[in-house]
PDB file of C-alpha atoms and ligand atoms in Angstrom:
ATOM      1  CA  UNK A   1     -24.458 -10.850   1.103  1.00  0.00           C
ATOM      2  CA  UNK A   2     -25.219 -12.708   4.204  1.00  0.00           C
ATOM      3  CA  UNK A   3     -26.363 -16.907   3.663  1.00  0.00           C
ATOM      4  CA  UNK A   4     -29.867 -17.268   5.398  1.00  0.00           C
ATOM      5  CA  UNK A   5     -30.599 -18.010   8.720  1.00  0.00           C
ATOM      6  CA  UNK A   6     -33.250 -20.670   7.729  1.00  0.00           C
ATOM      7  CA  UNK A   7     -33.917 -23.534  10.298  1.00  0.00           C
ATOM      8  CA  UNK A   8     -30.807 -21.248  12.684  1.00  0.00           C
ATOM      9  CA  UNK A   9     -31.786 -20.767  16.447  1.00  0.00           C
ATOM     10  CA  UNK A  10     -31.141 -17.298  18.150  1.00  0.00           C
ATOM     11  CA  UNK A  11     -31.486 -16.312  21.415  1.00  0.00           C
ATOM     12  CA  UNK A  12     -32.013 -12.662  22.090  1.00  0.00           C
ATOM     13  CA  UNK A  13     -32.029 -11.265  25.552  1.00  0.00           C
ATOM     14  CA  UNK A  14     -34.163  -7.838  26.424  1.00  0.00           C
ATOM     15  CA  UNK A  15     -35.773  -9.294  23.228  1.00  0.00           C
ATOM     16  CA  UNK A  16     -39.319  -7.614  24.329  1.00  0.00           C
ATOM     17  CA  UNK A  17     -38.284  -3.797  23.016  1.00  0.00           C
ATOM     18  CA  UNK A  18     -36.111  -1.798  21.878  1.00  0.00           C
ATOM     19  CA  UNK A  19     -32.821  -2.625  20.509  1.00  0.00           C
ATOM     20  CA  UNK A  20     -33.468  -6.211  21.232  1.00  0.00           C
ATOM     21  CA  UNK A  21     -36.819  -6.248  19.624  1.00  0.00           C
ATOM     22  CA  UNK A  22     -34.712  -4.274  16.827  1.00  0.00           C
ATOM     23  CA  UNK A  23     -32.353  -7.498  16.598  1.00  0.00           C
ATOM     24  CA  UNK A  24     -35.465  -9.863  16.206  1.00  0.00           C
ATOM     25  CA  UNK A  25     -37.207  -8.159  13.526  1.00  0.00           C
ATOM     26  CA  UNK A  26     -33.901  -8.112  11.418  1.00  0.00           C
ATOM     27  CA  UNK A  27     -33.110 -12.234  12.286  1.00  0.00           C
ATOM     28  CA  UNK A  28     -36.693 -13.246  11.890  1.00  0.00           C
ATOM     29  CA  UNK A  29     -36.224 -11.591   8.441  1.00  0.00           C
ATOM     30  CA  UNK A  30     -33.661 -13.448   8.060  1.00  0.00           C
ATOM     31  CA  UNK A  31     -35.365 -16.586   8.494  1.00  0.00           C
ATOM     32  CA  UNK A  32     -34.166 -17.498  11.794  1.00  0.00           C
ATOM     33  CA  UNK A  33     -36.194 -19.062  14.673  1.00  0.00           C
ATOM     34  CA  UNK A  34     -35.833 -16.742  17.600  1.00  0.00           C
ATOM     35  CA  UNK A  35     -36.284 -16.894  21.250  1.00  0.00           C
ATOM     36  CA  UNK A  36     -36.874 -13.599  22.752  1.00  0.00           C
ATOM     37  CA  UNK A  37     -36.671 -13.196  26.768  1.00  0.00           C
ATOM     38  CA  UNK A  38     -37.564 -10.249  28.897  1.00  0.00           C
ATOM     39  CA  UNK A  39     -39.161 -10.072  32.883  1.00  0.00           C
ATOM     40  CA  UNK A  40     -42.518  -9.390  31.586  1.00  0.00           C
ATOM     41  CA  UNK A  41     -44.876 -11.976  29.630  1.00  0.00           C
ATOM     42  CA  UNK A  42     -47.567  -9.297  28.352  1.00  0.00           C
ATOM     43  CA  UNK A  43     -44.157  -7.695  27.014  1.00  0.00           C
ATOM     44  CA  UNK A  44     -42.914 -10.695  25.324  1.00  0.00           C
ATOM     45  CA  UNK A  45     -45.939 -11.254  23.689  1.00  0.00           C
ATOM     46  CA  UNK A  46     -47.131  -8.127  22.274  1.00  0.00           C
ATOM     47  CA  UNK A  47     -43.024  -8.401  20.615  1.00  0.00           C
ATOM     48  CA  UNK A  48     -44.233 -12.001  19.010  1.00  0.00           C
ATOM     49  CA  UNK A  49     -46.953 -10.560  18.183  1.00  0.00           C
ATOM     50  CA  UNK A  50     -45.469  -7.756  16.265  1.00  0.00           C
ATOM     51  CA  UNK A  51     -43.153 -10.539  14.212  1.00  0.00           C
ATOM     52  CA  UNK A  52     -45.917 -11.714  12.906  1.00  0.00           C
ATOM     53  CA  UNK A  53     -45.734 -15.369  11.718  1.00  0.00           C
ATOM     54  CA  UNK A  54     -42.043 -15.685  12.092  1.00  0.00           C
ATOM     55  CA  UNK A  55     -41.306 -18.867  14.093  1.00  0.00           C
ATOM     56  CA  UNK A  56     -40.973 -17.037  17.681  1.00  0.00           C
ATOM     57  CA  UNK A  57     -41.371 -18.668  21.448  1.00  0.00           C
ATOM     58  CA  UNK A  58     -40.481 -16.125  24.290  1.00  0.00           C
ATOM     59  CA  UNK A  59     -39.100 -16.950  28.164  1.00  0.00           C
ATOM     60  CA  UNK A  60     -39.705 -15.150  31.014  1.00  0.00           C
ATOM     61  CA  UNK A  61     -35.958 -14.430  31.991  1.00  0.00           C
ATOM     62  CA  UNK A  62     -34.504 -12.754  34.946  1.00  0.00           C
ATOM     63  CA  UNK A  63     -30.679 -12.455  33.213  1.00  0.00           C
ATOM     64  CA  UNK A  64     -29.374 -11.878  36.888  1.00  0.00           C
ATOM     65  CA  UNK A  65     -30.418 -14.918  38.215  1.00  0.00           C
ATOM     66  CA  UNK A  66     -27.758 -18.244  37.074  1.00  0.00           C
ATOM     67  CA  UNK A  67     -31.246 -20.704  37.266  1.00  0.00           C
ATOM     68  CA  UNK A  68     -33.426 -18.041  34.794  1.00  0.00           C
ATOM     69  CA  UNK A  69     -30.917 -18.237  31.920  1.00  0.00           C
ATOM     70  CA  UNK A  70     -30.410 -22.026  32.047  1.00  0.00           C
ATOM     71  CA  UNK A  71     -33.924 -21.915  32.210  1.00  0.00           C
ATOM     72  CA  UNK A  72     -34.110 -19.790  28.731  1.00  0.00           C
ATOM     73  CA  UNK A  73     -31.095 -22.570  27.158  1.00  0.00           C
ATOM     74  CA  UNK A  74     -33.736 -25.211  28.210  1.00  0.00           C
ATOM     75  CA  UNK A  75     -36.785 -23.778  26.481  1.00  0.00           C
ATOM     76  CA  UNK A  76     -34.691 -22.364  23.625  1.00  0.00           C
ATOM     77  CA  UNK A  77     -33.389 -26.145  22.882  1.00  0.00           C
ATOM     78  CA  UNK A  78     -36.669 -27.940  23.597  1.00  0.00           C
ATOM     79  CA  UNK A  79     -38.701 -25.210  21.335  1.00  0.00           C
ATOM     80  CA  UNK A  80     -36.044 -25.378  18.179  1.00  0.00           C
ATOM     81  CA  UNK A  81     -33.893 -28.120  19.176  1.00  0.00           C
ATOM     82  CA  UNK A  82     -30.598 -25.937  19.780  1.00  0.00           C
ATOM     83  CA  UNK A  83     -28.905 -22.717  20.107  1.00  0.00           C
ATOM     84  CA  UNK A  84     -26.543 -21.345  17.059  1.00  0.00           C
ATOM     85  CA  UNK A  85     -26.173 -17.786  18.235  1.00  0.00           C
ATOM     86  CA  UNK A  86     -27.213 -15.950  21.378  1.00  0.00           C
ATOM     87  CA  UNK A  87     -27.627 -12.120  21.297  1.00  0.00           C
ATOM     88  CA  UNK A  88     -26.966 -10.929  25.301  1.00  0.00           C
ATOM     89  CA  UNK A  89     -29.050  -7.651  25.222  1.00  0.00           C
ATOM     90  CA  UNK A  90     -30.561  -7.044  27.980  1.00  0.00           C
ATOM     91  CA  UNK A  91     -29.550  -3.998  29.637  1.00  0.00           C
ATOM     92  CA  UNK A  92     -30.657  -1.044  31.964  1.00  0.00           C
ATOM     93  CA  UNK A  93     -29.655   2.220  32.289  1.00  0.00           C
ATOM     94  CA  UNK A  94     -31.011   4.338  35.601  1.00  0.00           C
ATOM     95  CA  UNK A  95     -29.207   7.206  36.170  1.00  0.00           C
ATOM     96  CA  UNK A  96     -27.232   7.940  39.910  1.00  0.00           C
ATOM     97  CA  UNK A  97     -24.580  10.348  41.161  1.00  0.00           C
ATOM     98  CA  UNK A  98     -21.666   8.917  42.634  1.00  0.00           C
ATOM     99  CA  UNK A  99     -22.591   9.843  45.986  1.00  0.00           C
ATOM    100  CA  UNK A 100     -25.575   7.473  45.455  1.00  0.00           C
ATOM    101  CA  UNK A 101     -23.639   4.545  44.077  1.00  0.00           C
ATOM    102  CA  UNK A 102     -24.257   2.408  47.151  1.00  0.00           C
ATOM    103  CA  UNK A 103     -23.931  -1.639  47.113  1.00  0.00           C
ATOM    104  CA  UNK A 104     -27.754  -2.108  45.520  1.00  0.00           C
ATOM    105  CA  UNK A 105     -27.154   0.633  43.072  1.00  0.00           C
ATOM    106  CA  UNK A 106     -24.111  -1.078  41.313  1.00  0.00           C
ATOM    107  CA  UNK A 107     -25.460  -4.698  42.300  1.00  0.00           C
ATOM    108  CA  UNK A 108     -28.800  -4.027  40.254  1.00  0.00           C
ATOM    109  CA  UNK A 109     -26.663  -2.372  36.751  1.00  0.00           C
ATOM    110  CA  UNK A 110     -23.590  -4.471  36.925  1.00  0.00           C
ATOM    111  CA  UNK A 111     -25.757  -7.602  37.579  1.00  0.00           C
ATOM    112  CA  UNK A 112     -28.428  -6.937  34.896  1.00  0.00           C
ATOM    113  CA  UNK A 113     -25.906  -5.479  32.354  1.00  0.00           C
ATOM    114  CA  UNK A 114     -22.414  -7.893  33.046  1.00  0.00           C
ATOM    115  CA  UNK A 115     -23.230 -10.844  35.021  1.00  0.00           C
ATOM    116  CA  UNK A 116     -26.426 -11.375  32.691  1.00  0.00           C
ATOM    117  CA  UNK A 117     -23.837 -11.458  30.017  1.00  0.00           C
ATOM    118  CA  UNK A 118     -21.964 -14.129  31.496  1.00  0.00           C
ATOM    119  CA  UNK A 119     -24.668 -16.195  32.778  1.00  0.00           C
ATOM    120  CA  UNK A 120     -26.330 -16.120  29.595  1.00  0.00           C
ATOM    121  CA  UNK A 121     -23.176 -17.371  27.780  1.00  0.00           C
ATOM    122  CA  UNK A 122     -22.508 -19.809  30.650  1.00  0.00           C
ATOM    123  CA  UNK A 123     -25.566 -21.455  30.336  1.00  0.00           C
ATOM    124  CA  UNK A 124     -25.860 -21.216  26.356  1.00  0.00           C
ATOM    125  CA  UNK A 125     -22.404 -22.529  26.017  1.00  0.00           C
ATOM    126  CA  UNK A 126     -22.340 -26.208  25.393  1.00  0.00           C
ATOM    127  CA  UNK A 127     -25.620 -25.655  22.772  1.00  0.00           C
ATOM    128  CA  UNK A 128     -23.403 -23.041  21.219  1.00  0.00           C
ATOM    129  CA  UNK A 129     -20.256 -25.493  20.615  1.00  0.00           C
ATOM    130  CA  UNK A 130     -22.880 -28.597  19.286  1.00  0.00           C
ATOM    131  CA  UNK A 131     -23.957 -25.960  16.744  1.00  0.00           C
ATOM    132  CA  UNK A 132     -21.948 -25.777  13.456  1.00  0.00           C
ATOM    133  CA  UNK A 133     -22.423 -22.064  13.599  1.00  0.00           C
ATOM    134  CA  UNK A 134     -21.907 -20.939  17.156  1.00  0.00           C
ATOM    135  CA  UNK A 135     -21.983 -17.243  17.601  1.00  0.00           C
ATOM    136  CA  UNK A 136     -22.360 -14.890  20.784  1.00  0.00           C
ATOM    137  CA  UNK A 137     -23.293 -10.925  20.009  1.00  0.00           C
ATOM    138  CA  UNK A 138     -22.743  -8.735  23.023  1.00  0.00           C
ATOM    139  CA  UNK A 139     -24.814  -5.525  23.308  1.00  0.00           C
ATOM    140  CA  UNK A 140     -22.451  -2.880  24.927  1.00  0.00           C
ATOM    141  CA  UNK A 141     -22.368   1.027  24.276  1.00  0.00           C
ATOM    142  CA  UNK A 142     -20.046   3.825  23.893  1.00  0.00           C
ATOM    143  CA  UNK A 143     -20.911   5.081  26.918  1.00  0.00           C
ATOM    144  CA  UNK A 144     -18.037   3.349  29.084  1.00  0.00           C
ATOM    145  CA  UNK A 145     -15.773   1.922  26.378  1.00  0.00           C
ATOM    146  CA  UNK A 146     -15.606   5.373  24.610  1.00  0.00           C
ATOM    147  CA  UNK A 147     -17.543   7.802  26.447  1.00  0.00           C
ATOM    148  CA  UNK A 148     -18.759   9.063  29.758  1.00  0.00           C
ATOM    149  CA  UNK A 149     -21.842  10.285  30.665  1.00  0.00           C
ATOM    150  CA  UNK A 150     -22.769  12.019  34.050  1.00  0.00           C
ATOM    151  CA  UNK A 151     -24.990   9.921  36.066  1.00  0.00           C
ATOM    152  CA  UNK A 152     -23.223   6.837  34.080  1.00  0.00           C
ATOM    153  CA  UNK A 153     -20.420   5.853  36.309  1.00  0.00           C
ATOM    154  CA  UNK A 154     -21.628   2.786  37.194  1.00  0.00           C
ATOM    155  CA  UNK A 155     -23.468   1.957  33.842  1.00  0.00           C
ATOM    156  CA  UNK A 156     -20.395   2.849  31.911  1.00  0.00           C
ATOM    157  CA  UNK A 157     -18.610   0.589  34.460  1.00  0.00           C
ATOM    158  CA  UNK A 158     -20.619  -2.323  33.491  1.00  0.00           C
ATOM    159  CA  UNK A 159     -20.391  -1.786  29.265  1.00  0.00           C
ATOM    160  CA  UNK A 160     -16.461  -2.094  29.401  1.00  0.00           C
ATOM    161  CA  UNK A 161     -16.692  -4.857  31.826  1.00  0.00           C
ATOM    162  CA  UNK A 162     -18.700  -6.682  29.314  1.00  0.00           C
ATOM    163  CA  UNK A 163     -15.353  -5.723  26.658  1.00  0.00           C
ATOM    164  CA  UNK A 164     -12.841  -6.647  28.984  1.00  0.00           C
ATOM    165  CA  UNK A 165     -14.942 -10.503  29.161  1.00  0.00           C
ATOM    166  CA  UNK A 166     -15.218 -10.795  25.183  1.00  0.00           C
ATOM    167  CA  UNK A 167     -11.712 -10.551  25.055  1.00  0.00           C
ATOM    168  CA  UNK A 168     -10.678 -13.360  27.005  1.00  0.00           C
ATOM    169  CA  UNK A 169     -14.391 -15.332  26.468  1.00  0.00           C
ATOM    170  CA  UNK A 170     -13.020 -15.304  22.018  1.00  0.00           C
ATOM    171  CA  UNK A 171      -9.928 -16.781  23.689  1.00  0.00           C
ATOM    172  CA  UNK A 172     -11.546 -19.851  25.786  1.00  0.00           C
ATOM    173  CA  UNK A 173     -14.296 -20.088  23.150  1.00  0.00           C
ATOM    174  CA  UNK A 174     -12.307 -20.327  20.086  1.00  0.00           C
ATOM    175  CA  UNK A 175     -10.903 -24.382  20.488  1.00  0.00           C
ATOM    176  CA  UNK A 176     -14.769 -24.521  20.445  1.00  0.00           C
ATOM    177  CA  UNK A 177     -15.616 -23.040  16.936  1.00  0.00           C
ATOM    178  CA  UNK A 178     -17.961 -20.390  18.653  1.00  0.00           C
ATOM    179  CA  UNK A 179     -17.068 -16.501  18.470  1.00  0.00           C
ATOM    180  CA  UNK A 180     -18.002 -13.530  20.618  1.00  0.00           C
ATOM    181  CA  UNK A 181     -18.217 -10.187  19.627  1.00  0.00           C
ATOM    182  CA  UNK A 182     -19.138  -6.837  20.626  1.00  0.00           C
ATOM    183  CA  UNK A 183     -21.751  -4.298  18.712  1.00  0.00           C
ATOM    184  CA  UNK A 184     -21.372  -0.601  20.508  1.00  0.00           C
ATOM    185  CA  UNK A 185     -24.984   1.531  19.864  1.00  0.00           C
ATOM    186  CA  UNK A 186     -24.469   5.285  20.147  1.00  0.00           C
ATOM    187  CA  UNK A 187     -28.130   6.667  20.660  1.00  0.00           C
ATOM    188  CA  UNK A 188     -30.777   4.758  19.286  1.00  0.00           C
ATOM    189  CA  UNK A 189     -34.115   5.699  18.643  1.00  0.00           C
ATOM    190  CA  UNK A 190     -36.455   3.213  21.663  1.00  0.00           C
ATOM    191  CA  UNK A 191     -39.940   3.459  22.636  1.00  0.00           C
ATOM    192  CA  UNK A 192     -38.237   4.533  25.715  1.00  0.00           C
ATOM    193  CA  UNK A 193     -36.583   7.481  24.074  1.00  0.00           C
ATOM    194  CA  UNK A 194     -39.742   8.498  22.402  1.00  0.00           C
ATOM    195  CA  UNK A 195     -41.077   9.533  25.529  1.00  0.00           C
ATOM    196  CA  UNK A 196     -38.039  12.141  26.299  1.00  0.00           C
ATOM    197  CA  UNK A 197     -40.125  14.844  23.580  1.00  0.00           C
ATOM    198  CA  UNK A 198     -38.794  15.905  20.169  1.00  0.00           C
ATOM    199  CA  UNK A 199     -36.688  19.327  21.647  1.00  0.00           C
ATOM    200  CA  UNK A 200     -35.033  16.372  23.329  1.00  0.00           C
ATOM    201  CA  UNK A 201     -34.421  14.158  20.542  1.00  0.00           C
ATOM    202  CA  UNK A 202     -33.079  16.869  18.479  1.00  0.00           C
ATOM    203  CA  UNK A 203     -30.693  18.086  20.823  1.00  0.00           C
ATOM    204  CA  UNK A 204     -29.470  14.604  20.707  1.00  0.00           C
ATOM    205  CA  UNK A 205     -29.197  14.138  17.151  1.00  0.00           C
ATOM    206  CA  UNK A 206     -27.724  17.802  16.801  1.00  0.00           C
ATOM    207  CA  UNK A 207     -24.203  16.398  18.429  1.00  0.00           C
ATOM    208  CA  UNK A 208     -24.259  13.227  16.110  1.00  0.00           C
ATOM    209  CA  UNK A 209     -22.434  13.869  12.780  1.00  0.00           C
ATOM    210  CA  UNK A 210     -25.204  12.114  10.586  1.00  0.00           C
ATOM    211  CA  UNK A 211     -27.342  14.545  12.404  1.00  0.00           C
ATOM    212  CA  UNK A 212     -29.788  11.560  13.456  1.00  0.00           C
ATOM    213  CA  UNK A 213     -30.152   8.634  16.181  1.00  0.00           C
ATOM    214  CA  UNK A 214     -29.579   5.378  14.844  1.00  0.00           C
ATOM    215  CA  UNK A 215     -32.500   3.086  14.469  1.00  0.00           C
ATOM    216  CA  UNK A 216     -32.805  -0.170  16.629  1.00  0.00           C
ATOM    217  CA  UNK A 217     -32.550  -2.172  12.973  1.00  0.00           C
ATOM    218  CA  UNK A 218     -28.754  -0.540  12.961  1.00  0.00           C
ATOM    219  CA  UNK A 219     -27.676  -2.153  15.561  1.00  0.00           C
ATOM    220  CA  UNK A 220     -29.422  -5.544  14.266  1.00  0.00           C
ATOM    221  CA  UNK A 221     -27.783  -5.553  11.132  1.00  0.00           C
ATOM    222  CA  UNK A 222     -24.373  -5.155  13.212  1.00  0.00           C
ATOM    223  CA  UNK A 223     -25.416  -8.505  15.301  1.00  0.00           C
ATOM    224  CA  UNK A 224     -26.572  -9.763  12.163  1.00  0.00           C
ATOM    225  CA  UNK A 225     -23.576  -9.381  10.504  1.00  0.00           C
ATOM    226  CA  UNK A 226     -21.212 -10.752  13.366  1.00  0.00           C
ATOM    227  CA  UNK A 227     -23.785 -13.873  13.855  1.00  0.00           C
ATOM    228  CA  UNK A 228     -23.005 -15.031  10.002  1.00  0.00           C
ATOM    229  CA  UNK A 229     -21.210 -17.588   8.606  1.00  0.00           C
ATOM    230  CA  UNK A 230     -19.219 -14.972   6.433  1.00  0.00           C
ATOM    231  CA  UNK A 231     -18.098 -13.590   9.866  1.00  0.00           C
ATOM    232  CA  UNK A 232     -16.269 -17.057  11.212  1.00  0.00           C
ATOM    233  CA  UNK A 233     -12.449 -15.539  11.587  1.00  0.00           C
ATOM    234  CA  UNK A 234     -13.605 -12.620  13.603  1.00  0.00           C
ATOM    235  CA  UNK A 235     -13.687 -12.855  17.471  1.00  0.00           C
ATOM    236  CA  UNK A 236     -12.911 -10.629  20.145  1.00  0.00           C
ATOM    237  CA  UNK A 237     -13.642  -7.511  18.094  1.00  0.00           C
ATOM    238  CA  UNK A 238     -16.100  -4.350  18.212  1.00  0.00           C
ATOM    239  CA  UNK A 239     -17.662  -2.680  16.382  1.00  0.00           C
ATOM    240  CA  UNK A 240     -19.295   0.966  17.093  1.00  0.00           C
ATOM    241  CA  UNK A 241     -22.657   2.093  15.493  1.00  0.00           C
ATOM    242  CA  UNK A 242     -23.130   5.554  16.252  1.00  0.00           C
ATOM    243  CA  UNK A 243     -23.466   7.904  13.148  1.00  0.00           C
ATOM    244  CA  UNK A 244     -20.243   8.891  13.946  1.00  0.00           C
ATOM    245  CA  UNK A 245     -21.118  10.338  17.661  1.00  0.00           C
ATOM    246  CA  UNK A 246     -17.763   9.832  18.773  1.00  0.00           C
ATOM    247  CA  UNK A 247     -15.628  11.255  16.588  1.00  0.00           C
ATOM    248  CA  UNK A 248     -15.710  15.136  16.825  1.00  0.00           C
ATOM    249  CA  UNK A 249     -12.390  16.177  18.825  1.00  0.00           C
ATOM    250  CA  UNK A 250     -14.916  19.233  20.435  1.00  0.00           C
ATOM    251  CA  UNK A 251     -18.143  20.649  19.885  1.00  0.00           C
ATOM    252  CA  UNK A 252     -16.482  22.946  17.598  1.00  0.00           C
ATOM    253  CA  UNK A 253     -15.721  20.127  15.171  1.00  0.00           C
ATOM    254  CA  UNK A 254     -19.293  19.862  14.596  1.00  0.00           C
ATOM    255  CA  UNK A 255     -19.614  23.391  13.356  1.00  0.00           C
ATOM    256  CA  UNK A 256     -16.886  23.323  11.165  1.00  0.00           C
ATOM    257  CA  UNK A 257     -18.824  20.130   9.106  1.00  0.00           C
TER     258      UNK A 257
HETATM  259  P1  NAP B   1     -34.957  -0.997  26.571  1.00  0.00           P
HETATM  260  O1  NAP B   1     -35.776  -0.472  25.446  1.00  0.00           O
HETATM  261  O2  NAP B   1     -35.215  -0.493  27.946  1.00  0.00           O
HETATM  262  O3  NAP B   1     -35.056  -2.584  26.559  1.00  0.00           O
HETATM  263  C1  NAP B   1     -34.349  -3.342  27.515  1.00  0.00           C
HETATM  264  C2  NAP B   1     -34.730  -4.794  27.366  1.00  0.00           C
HETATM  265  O4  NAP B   1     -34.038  -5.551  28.366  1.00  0.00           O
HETATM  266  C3  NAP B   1     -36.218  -5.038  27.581  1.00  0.00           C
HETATM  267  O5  NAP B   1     -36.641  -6.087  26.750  1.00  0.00           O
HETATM  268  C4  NAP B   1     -36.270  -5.445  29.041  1.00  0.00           C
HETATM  269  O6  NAP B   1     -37.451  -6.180  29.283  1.00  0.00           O
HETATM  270  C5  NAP B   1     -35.000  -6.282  29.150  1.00  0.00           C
HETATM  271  N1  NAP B   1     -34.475  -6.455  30.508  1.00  0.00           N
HETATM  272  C6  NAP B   1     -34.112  -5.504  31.404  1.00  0.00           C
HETATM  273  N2  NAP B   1     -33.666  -6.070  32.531  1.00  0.00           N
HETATM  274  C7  NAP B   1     -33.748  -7.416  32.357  1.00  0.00           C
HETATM  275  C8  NAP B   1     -33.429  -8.539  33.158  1.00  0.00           C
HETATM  276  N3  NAP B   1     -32.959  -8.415  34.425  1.00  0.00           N
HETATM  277  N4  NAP B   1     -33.624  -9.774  32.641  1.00  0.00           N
HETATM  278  C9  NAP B   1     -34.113  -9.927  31.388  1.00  0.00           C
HETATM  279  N5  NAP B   1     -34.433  -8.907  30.588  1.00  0.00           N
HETATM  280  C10 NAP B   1     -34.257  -7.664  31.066  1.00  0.00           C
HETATM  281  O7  NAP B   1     -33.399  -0.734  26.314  1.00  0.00           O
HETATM  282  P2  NAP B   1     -32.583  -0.549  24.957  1.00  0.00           P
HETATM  283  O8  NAP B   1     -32.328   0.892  24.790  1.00  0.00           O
HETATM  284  O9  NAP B   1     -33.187  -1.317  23.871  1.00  0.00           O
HETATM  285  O10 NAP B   1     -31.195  -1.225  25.410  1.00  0.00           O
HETATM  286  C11 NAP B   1     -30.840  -2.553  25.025  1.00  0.00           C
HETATM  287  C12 NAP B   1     -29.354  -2.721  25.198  1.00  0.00           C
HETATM  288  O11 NAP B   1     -28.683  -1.754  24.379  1.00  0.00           O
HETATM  289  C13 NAP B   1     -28.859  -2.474  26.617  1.00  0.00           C
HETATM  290  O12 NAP B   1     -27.841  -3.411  26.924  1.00  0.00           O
HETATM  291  C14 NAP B   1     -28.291  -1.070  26.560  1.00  0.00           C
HETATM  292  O13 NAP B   1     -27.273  -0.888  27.505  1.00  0.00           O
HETATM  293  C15 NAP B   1     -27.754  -1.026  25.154  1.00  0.00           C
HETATM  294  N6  NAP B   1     -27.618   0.321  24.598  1.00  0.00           N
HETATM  295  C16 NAP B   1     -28.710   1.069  24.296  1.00  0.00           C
HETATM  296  C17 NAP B   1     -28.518   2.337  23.715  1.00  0.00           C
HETATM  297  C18 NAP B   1     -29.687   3.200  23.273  1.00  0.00           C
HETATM  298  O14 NAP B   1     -29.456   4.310  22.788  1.00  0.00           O
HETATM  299  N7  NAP B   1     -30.907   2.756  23.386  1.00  0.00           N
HETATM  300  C19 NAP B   1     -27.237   2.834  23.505  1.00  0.00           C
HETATM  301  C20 NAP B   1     -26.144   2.050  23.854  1.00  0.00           C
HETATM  302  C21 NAP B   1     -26.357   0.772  24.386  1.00  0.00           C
HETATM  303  P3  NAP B   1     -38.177  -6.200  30.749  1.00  0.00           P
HETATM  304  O15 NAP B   1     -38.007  -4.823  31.337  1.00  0.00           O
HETATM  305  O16 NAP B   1     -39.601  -6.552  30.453  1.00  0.00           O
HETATM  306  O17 NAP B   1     -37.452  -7.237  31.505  1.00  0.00           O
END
């Protein structure tokens, strides 16, 4: 369906696990050179290592620091010569009560989560318009857009803040032939999840209509689908991958399937 991504550059943020890992393994089989960036080195490469000989470079990347991600648009552009899409991933989730969302509490989720966003697309931007592809995927949820979660105030806060920037970022970015969209996970299946035991995990998947969490390559094939050239006249748009988690109108919905 989908031209190749041969000799295309893509940045993916949070690229070391998870969803973002997820993301790599579908554009690396796609042909695409990727850059993956995460905090932590022995994270980034144990991901290369697991893309085997795909052409892969990692960057140690703070997304909340401005300097980090024009540091990753540097090394992304002197390892492949350019940027045509850039996948802003990176997230973080820790859970906190109102009563404990204090200055450092929202600072750390809504800088990680929203202003990585936007200083990843600030710094990618001029790479972005030079390409003749020029694509930004955002990572966001259905926990804030859609949902709420408690313990997720400020998390939810920070995936519909992300939204509420695509919308006006397809604007300014359009008289630049580069698009930004929006791919909303339900639960996906991370090494992070894993941990949580399977009485867990089923109780998850027992409130999803498909009756399963989505696998990290889901939400890939979403980003990989926005990134393409077949995608060019959509901008601005989401698009939820959940199994169908949001749809029930109540619980009882679910036992009426
Ligand atoms: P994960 O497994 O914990 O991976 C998060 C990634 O982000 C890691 O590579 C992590 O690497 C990186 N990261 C965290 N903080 C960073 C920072 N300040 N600078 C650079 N990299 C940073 O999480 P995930 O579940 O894959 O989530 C990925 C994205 O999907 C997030 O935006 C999340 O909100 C969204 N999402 C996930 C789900 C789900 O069910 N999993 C559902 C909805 C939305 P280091 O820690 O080494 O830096």
């Amino acid at each position: 369906m989908f031209s190749t991504f041969e000799g295309r550059t893509v940045v993916i943020t949070g690229g070391s696990k998870g969803i973002g890992l997820g993301i790599a393994r579908v554009f690396t089989s796609a042909g695409a050179n990727v850059m993956i960036a995460g905090r932590s080195q022995v994270s980034l490469d144990a991901a290369a290592q697991s893309l085997g000989n795909a052409p892969v470079a990692t960057q140690v990347t703070d997304v909340t620091s401005e300097e980090s991600c024009r540091e990753l648009a540097a090394a992304t552009v002197e390892a492949f010569g350019g940027i045509d899409a850039l996948c802003t991933n990176a997230g973080i989730f820790p859970s906190a009560r109102l009563e404990n969302l204090d200055r450092a509490a929202l600072d750390e989720v809504i800088g990680t989560n929203f202003y990585g966003t936007a200083f990843c697309v600030a710094a990618c931007l001029d790479h972005l318009a030079a390409s003749a592809l020029g694509r930004v995927v955002v990572t966001s949820s259905i926990t804030g857009p859609i949902t709420g979660y408690p313990g997720w105030a400020h998390y939810g806060a920070s995936k519909a803040a992300q939204l509420g920037y695509v919308r006006t970022a397809a604007m300014e970015l359009a008289p630049r032939g580069v698009t930004i969209n929006a791919v909303l996970p339900g639960n996906i299946m991370t090494e992070g999840l894993a941990d949580l035991g399977q009485e867990y995990l089923d109780g998850m998947a027992a409130a999803i209509p498909q009756k399963r969490l989505g696998a990290v390559e889901d939400i890939g094939y979403a980003a990989l689908y926005f990134a393409s050239p077949q995608a060019g006249y959509v901008t601005g748009q989401t698009l939820v991958v959940d199994g169908g988690q949001v749809l029930p109108e109540d619980p009882g919905a679910l036992e009426e399937m």
